[in-house]
Amino acid sequence: MTASTVAGQGDGTLADRAYRSISDRLVTLRIRPGEPINDERIATELGFGRTPVREALKRLEHERLIVAYPRRGTFATEVQIADLGHISEVREQLEPLAAGLAARRAGRADRGDLERLLVRLAKVSGGGTELIRLDMAVHRAIYAATRNPYLEDTLIRYDNLATRIWCLFLDRLPGLAGHVHEHGPLLRAVIDGDAEKAATLAAGHVEGFEAAIRGVI
């Protein structure tokens, strides 16, 4: 199972579900950068045993969302703004690739999921966290539609890291709603099978994200 099941909290093994829950807290900064991670406390809060939580934490360490130090413990990684350029270099290449592949490969069920996200985009009126989760849901639906699990998992990892940076500056980014609503034309291009347009829109979205962050740092 890939991490694309983030939207379906009831899907997968206990370790998958623990991973999604903890990842969401880390990415949206409910677990703050540098905060210690106590597997027993998290297991109690989430209602999981310690074994699935430990499995989830191993995965999150591999994805650079947490870091473990011998004799010191485990902590949420710090958000390094210096990493923005490195993350963007990867996403600038892979996000357009994913959008184009999704436009070519999306099946009926995928297109149905994307249509439902378009409806959510039109209706969303919430604040930062709701918009961020919707943004993440759009990205994951497109990644899943590529039918390439390696590309999907790679992009989820980098989208998580980018979203943490975004959340760090959330109160200083007044254009959040507009940034998320940019996904409307992208979703439509994927649904319509227009691979070239989808790729172009995805590239512009990544470039706009980096420019917005650099504008406030």
PDB file of N, CA and C in Angstrom, residues 131-204:
ATOM      1  N   LEU A 131      -7.835  24.430   3.964  1.00  0.00           N
ATOM      2  CA  LEU A 131      -7.307  24.634   2.619  1.00  0.00           C
ATOM      3  C   LEU A 131      -6.073  23.780   2.365  1.00  0.00           C
ATOM      4  N   ILE A 132      -5.217  23.670   3.357  1.00  0.00           N
ATOM      5  CA  ILE A 132      -4.008  22.874   3.203  1.00  0.00           C
ATOM      6  C   ILE A 132      -4.354  21.404   2.983  1.00  0.00           C
ATOM      7  N   ARG A 133      -5.305  20.900   3.758  1.00  0.00           N
ATOM      8  CA  ARG A 133      -5.687  19.501   3.592  1.00  0.00           C
ATOM      9  C   ARG A 133      -6.326  19.262   2.218  1.00  0.00           C
ATOM     10  N   LEU A 134      -7.069  20.242   1.740  1.00  0.00           N
ATOM     11  CA  LEU A 134      -7.654  20.113   0.405  1.00  0.00           C
ATOM     12  C   LEU A 134      -6.558  20.132  -0.647  1.00  0.00           C
ATOM     13  N   ASP A 135      -5.587  21.006  -0.476  1.00  0.00           N
ATOM     14  CA  ASP A 135      -4.445  21.056  -1.393  1.00  0.00           C
ATOM     15  C   ASP A 135      -3.730  19.702  -1.437  1.00  0.00           C
ATOM     16  N   MET A 136      -3.497  19.125  -0.267  1.00  0.00           N
ATOM     17  CA  MET A 136      -2.842  17.828  -0.200  1.00  0.00           C
ATOM     18  C   MET A 136      -3.687  16.746  -0.862  1.00  0.00           C
ATOM     19  N   ALA A 137      -5.005  16.797  -0.666  1.00  0.00           N
ATOM     20  CA  ALA A 137      -5.892  15.800  -1.266  1.00  0.00           C
ATOM     21  C   ALA A 137      -5.846  15.876  -2.788  1.00  0.00           C
ATOM     22  N   VAL A 138      -5.800  17.093  -3.334  1.00  0.00           N
ATOM     23  CA  VAL A 138      -5.719  17.258  -4.784  1.00  0.00           C
ATOM     24  C   VAL A 138      -4.424  16.649  -5.315  1.00  0.00           C
ATOM     25  N   HIS A 139      -3.324  16.994  -4.676  1.00  0.00           N
ATOM     26  CA  HIS A 139      -2.038  16.451  -5.127  1.00  0.00           C
ATOM     27  C   HIS A 139      -2.044  14.926  -5.086  1.00  0.00           C
ATOM     28  N   ARG A 140      -2.531  14.355  -4.017  1.00  0.00           N
ATOM     29  CA  ARG A 140      -2.506  12.893  -3.875  1.00  0.00           C
ATOM     30  C   ARG A 140      -3.412  12.198  -4.874  1.00  0.00           C
ATOM     31  N   ALA A 141      -4.540  12.818  -5.201  1.00  0.00           N
ATOM     32  CA  ALA A 141      -5.427  12.227  -6.204  1.00  0.00           C
ATOM     33  C   ALA A 141      -4.761  12.220  -7.577  1.00  0.00           C
ATOM     34  N   ILE A 142      -4.038  13.277  -7.890  1.00  0.00           N
ATOM     35  CA  ILE A 142      -3.316  13.322  -9.167  1.00  0.00           C
ATOM     36  C   ILE A 142      -2.184  12.299  -9.175  1.00  0.00           C
ATOM     37  N   TYR A 143      -1.443  12.224  -8.069  1.00  0.00           N
ATOM     38  CA  TYR A 143      -0.356  11.242  -8.000  1.00  0.00           C
ATOM     39  C   TYR A 143      -0.894   9.826  -8.176  1.00  0.00           C
ATOM     40  N   ALA A 144      -2.013   9.524  -7.527  1.00  0.00           N
ATOM     41  CA  ALA A 144      -2.585   8.173  -7.619  1.00  0.00           C
ATOM     42  C   ALA A 144      -2.987   7.858  -9.048  1.00  0.00           C
ATOM     43  N   ALA A 145      -3.465   8.865  -9.772  1.00  0.00           N
ATOM     44  CA  ALA A 145      -3.929   8.654 -11.146  1.00  0.00           C
ATOM     45  C   ALA A 145      -2.792   8.396 -12.125  1.00  0.00           C
ATOM     46  N   THR A 146      -1.544   8.625 -11.707  1.00  0.00           N
ATOM     47  CA  THR A 146      -0.414   8.336 -12.601  1.00  0.00           C
ATOM     48  C   THR A 146      -0.228   6.836 -12.813  1.00  0.00           C
ATOM     49  N   ARG A 147      -0.752   6.037 -11.887  1.00  0.00           N
ATOM     50  CA  ARG A 147      -0.579   4.578 -11.921  1.00  0.00           C
ATOM     51  C   ARG A 147       0.893   4.193 -11.842  1.00  0.00           C
ATOM     52  N   ASN A 148       1.672   5.028 -11.214  1.00  0.00           N
ATOM     53  CA  ASN A 148       3.092   4.742 -11.008  1.00  0.00           C
ATOM     54  C   ASN A 148       3.367   4.881  -9.514  1.00  0.00           C
ATOM     55  N   PRO A 149       3.382   3.766  -8.767  1.00  0.00           N
ATOM     56  CA  PRO A 149       3.522   3.858  -7.309  1.00  0.00           C
ATOM     57  C   PRO A 149       4.846   4.455  -6.856  1.00  0.00           C
ATOM     58  N   TYR A 150       5.896   4.317  -7.650  1.00  0.00           N
ATOM     59  CA  TYR A 150       7.192   4.880  -7.261  1.00  0.00           C
ATOM     60  C   TYR A 150       7.169   6.401  -7.384  1.00  0.00           C
ATOM     61  N   LEU A 151       6.598   6.885  -8.468  1.00  0.00           N
ATOM     62  CA  LEU A 151       6.449   8.326  -8.644  1.00  0.00           C
ATOM     63  C   LEU A 151       5.504   8.880  -7.581  1.00  0.00           C
ATOM     64  N   GLU A 152       4.424   8.172  -7.321  1.00  0.00           N
ATOM     65  CA  GLU A 152       3.444   8.603  -6.318  1.00  0.00           C
ATOM     66  C   GLU A 152       4.085   8.761  -4.939  1.00  0.00           C
ATOM     67  N   ASP A 153       4.798   7.744  -4.500  1.00  0.00           N
ATOM     68  CA  ASP A 153       5.415   7.801  -3.175  1.00  0.00           C
ATOM     69  C   ASP A 153       6.473   8.897  -3.088  1.00  0.00           C
ATOM     70  N   THR A 154       7.250   9.063  -4.162  1.00  0.00           N
ATOM     71  CA  THR A 154       8.281  10.105  -4.167  1.00  0.00           C
ATOM     72  C   THR A 154       7.656  11.488  -4.050  1.00  0.00           C
ATOM     73  N   LEU A 155       6.586  11.722  -4.811  1.00  0.00           N
ATOM     74  CA  LEU A 155       5.966  13.038  -4.792  1.00  0.00           C
ATOM     75  C   LEU A 155       5.235  13.312  -3.482  1.00  0.00           C
ATOM     76  N   ILE A 156       4.643  12.304  -2.881  1.00  0.00           N
ATOM     77  CA  ILE A 156       4.020  12.505  -1.575  1.00  0.00           C
ATOM     78  C   ILE A 156       5.070  12.961  -0.572  1.00  0.00           C
ATOM     79  N   ARG A 157       6.221  12.328  -0.618  1.00  0.00           N
ATOM     80  CA  ARG A 157       7.298  12.704   0.308  1.00  0.00           C
ATOM     81  C   ARG A 157       7.700  14.157   0.135  1.00  0.00           C
ATOM     82  N   TYR A 158       7.888  14.594  -1.112  1.00  0.00           N
ATOM     83  CA  TYR A 158       8.333  15.964  -1.334  1.00  0.00           C
ATOM     84  C   TYR A 158       7.201  16.965  -1.129  1.00  0.00           C
ATOM     85  N   ASP A 159       5.975  16.567  -1.413  1.00  0.00           N
ATOM     86  CA  ASP A 159       4.856  17.458  -1.137  1.00  0.00           C
ATOM     87  C   ASP A 159       4.702  17.672   0.368  1.00  0.00           C
ATOM     88  N   ASN A 160       4.918  16.631   1.151  1.00  0.00           N
ATOM     89  CA  ASN A 160       4.879  16.775   2.613  1.00  0.00           C
ATOM     90  C   ASN A 160       5.908  17.780   3.093  1.00  0.00           C
ATOM     91  N   LEU A 161       7.128  17.668   2.580  1.00  0.00           N
ATOM     92  CA  LEU A 161       8.191  18.580   3.005  1.00  0.00           C
ATOM     93  C   LEU A 161       7.882  20.016   2.583  1.00  0.00           C
ATOM     94  N   ALA A 162       7.342  20.180   1.375  1.00  0.00           N
ATOM     95  CA  ALA A 162       6.988  21.523   0.909  1.00  0.00           C
ATOM     96  C   ALA A 162       5.849  22.106   1.735  1.00  0.00           C
ATOM     97  N   THR A 163       4.881  21.266   2.070  1.00  0.00           N
ATOM     98  CA  THR A 163       3.732  21.749   2.832  1.00  0.00           C
ATOM     99  C   THR A 163       4.130  22.181   4.233  1.00  0.00           C
ATOM    100  N   ARG A 164       5.106  21.519   4.832  1.00  0.00           N
ATOM    101  CA  ARG A 164       5.600  21.956   6.149  1.00  0.00           C
ATOM    102  C   ARG A 164       6.162  23.382   6.067  1.00  0.00           C
ATOM    103  N   ILE A 165       6.902  23.655   5.016  1.00  0.00           N
ATOM    104  CA  ILE A 165       7.435  25.010   4.838  1.00  0.00           C
ATOM    105  C   ILE A 165       6.283  25.994   4.688  1.00  0.00           C
ATOM    106  N   TRP A 166       5.293  25.615   3.901  1.00  0.00           N
ATOM    107  CA  TRP A 166       4.121  26.460   3.683  1.00  0.00           C
ATOM    108  C   TRP A 166       3.435  26.770   5.013  1.00  0.00           C
ATOM    109  N   CYS A 167       3.230  25.733   5.821  1.00  0.00           N
ATOM    110  CA  CYS A 167       2.538  25.916   7.105  1.00  0.00           C
ATOM    111  C   CYS A 167       3.314  26.829   8.044  1.00  0.00           C
ATOM    112  N   LEU A 168       4.631  26.819   7.924  1.00  0.00           N
ATOM    113  CA  LEU A 168       5.454  27.661   8.787  1.00  0.00           C
ATOM    114  C   LEU A 168       5.177  29.142   8.550  1.00  0.00           C
ATOM    115  N   PHE A 169       4.795  29.487   7.325  1.00  0.00           N
ATOM    116  CA  PHE A 169       4.565  30.887   6.958  1.00  0.00           C
ATOM    117  C   PHE A 169       3.090  31.180   6.690  1.00  0.00           C
ATOM    118  N   LEU A 170       2.232  30.315   7.169  1.00  0.00           N
ATOM    119  CA  LEU A 170       0.816  30.396   6.832  1.00  0.00           C
ATOM    120  C   LEU A 170       0.213  31.758   7.138  1.00  0.00           C
ATOM    121  N   ASP A 171       0.550  32.318   8.290  1.00  0.00           N
ATOM    122  CA  ASP A 171      -0.042  33.597   8.683  1.00  0.00           C
ATOM    123  C   ASP A 171       0.527  34.778   7.910  1.00  0.00           C
ATOM    124  N   ARG A 172       1.545  34.519   7.095  1.00  0.00           N
ATOM    125  CA  ARG A 172       2.155  35.594   6.305  1.00  0.00           C
ATOM    126  C   ARG A 172       1.910  35.417   4.812  1.00  0.00           C
ATOM    127  N   LEU A 173       1.066  34.453   4.448  1.00  0.00           N
ATOM    128  CA  LEU A 173       0.770  34.170   3.042  1.00  0.00           C
ATOM    129  C   LEU A 173      -0.704  34.438   2.773  1.00  0.00           C
ATOM    130  N   PRO A 174      -1.060  35.685   2.470  1.00  0.00           N
ATOM    131  CA  PRO A 174      -2.462  36.037   2.283  1.00  0.00           C
ATOM    132  C   PRO A 174      -3.102  35.403   1.055  1.00  0.00           C
ATOM    133  N   GLY A 175      -2.294  34.917   0.125  1.00  0.00           N
ATOM    134  CA  GLY A 175      -2.844  34.354  -1.106  1.00  0.00           C
ATOM    135  C   GLY A 175      -3.109  32.868  -1.049  1.00  0.00           C
ATOM    136  N   LEU A 176      -3.243  32.295   0.150  1.00  0.00           N
ATOM    137  CA  LEU A 176      -3.420  30.850   0.290  1.00  0.00           C
ATOM    138  C   LEU A 176      -4.621  30.342  -0.481  1.00  0.00           C
ATOM    139  N   ALA A 177      -5.775  30.986  -0.336  1.00  0.00           N
ATOM    140  CA  ALA A 177      -6.982  30.514  -1.004  1.00  0.00           C
ATOM    141  C   ALA A 177      -6.799  30.510  -2.525  1.00  0.00           C
ATOM    142  N   GLY A 178      -6.191  31.574  -3.043  1.00  0.00           N
ATOM    143  CA  GLY A 178      -5.960  31.643  -4.481  1.00  0.00           C
ATOM    144  C   GLY A 178      -5.022  30.551  -4.960  1.00  0.00           C
ATOM    145  N   HIS A 179      -4.002  30.269  -4.150  1.00  0.00           N
ATOM    146  CA  HIS A 179      -3.049  29.220  -4.498  1.00  0.00           C
ATOM    147  C   HIS A 179      -3.752  27.869  -4.588  1.00  0.00           C
ATOM    148  N   VAL A 180      -4.621  27.581  -3.646  1.00  0.00           N
ATOM    149  CA  VAL A 180      -5.339  26.307  -3.651  1.00  0.00           C
ATOM    150  C   VAL A 180      -6.342  26.255  -4.794  1.00  0.00           C
ATOM    151  N   HIS A 181      -7.035  27.355  -5.046  1.00  0.00           N
ATOM    152  CA  HIS A 181      -8.036  27.374  -6.112  1.00  0.00           C
ATOM    153  C   HIS A 181      -7.407  27.274  -7.505  1.00  0.00           C
ATOM    154  N   GLU A 182      -6.093  27.503  -7.604  1.00  0.00           N
ATOM    155  CA  GLU A 182      -5.404  27.278  -8.881  1.00  0.00           C
ATOM    156  C   GLU A 182      -5.560  25.842  -9.359  1.00  0.00           C
ATOM    157  N   HIS A 183      -5.862  24.965  -8.422  1.00  0.00           N
ATOM    158  CA  HIS A 183      -5.985  23.559  -8.789  1.00  0.00           C
ATOM    159  C   HIS A 183      -7.199  23.275  -9.653  1.00  0.00           C
ATOM    160  N   GLY A 184      -8.162  24.184  -9.688  1.00  0.00           N
ATOM    161  CA  GLY A 184      -9.359  23.945 -10.494  1.00  0.00           C
ATOM    162  C   GLY A 184      -9.040  23.676 -11.952  1.00  0.00           C
ATOM    163  N   PRO A 185      -8.341  24.590 -12.647  1.00  0.00           N
ATOM    164  CA  PRO A 185      -7.991  24.332 -14.049  1.00  0.00           C
ATOM    165  C   PRO A 185      -7.100  23.107 -14.222  1.00  0.00           C
ATOM    166  N   LEU A 186      -6.226  22.847 -13.240  1.00  0.00           N
ATOM    167  CA  LEU A 186      -5.368  21.665 -13.329  1.00  0.00           C
ATOM    168  C   LEU A 186      -6.204  20.384 -13.265  1.00  0.00           C
ATOM    169  N   LEU A 187      -7.116  20.335 -12.313  1.00  0.00           N
ATOM    170  CA  LEU A 187      -7.988  19.159 -12.221  1.00  0.00           C
ATOM    171  C   LEU A 187      -8.797  18.974 -13.497  1.00  0.00           C
ATOM    172  N   ARG A 188      -9.316  20.070 -14.038  1.00  0.00           N
ATOM    173  CA  ARG A 188     -10.107  19.977 -15.263  1.00  0.00           C
ATOM    174  C   ARG A 188      -9.267  19.456 -16.422  1.00  0.00           C
ATOM    175  N   ALA A 189      -8.018  19.905 -16.509  1.00  0.00           N
ATOM    176  CA  ALA A 189      -7.145  19.434 -17.588  1.00  0.00           C
ATOM    177  C   ALA A 189      -6.884  17.937 -17.460  1.00  0.00           C
ATOM    178  N   VAL A 190      -6.659  17.462 -16.243  1.00  0.00           N
ATOM    179  CA  VAL A 190      -6.436  16.031 -16.035  1.00  0.00           C
ATOM    180  C   VAL A 190      -7.693  15.248 -16.373  1.00  0.00           C
ATOM    181  N   ILE A 191      -8.839  15.707 -15.900  1.00  0.00           N
ATOM    182  CA  ILE A 191     -10.105  15.024 -16.178  1.00  0.00           C
ATOM    183  C   ILE A 191     -10.369  14.953 -17.680  1.00  0.00           C
ATOM    184  N   ASP A 192     -10.046  16.041 -18.389  1.00  0.00           N
ATOM    185  CA  ASP A 192     -10.288  16.103 -19.830  1.00  0.00           C
ATOM    186  C   ASP A 192      -9.230  15.375 -20.647  1.00  0.00           C
ATOM    187  N   GLY A 193      -8.184  14.883 -19.973  1.00  0.00           N
ATOM    188  CA  GLY A 193      -7.135  14.158 -20.686  1.00  0.00           C
ATOM    189  C   GLY A 193      -6.173  15.043 -21.441  1.00  0.00           C
ATOM    190  N   ASP A 194      -6.094  16.319 -21.076  1.00  0.00           N
ATOM    191  CA  ASP A 194      -5.198  17.258 -21.760  1.00  0.00           C
ATOM    192  C   ASP A 194      -3.849  17.252 -21.033  1.00  0.00           C
ATOM    193  N   ALA A 195      -2.983  16.346 -21.437  1.00  0.00           N
ATOM    194  CA  ALA A 195      -1.719  16.132 -20.737  1.00  0.00           C
ATOM    195  C   ALA A 195      -0.805  17.345 -20.813  1.00  0.00           C
ATOM    196  N   GLU A 196      -0.728  17.975 -21.960  1.00  0.00           N
ATOM    197  CA  GLU A 196       0.173  19.125 -22.119  1.00  0.00           C
ATOM    198  C   GLU A 196      -0.262  20.279 -21.224  1.00  0.00           C
ATOM    199  N   LYS A 197      -1.545  20.578 -21.221  1.00  0.00           N
ATOM    200  CA  LYS A 197      -2.041  21.664 -20.384  1.00  0.00           C
ATOM    201  C   LYS A 197      -1.859  21.343 -18.902  1.00  0.00           C
ATOM    202  N   ALA A 198      -2.135  20.091 -18.533  1.00  0.00           N
ATOM    203  CA  ALA A 198      -1.988  19.688 -17.134  1.00  0.00           C
ATOM    204  C   ALA A 198      -0.546  19.863 -16.675  1.00  0.00           C
ATOM    205  N   ALA A 199       0.398  19.447 -17.506  1.00  0.00           N
ATOM    206  CA  ALA A 199       1.811  19.567 -17.149  1.00  0.00           C
ATOM    207  C   ALA A 199       2.208  21.030 -17.000  1.00  0.00           C
ATOM    208  N   THR A 200       1.752  21.873 -17.906  1.00  0.00           N
ATOM    209  CA  THR A 200       2.084  23.299 -17.853  1.00  0.00           C
ATOM    210  C   THR A 200       1.523  23.953 -16.589  1.00  0.00           C
ATOM    211  N   LEU A 201       0.286  23.625 -16.244  1.00  0.00           N
ATOM    212  CA  LEU A 201      -0.339  24.192 -15.055  1.00  0.00           C
ATOM    213  C   LEU A 201       0.358  23.712 -13.783  1.00  0.00           C
ATOM    214  N   ALA A 202       0.751  22.438 -13.756  1.00  0.00           N
ATOM    215  CA  ALA A 202       1.454  21.910 -12.583  1.00  0.00           C
ATOM    216  C   ALA A 202       2.796  22.600 -12.400  1.00  0.00           C
ATOM    217  N   ALA A 203       3.501  22.824 -13.493  1.00  0.00           N
ATOM    218  CA  ALA A 203       4.790  23.518 -13.411  1.00  0.00           C
ATOM    219  C   ALA A 203       4.610  24.931 -12.865  1.00  0.00           C
ATOM    220  N   GLY A 204       3.597  25.631 -13.351  1.00  0.00           N
ATOM    221  CA  GLY A 204       3.342  26.984 -12.882  1.00  0.00           C
ATOM    222  C   GLY A 204       2.955  27.024 -11.410  1.00  0.00           C
TER     223      GLY A 204
END
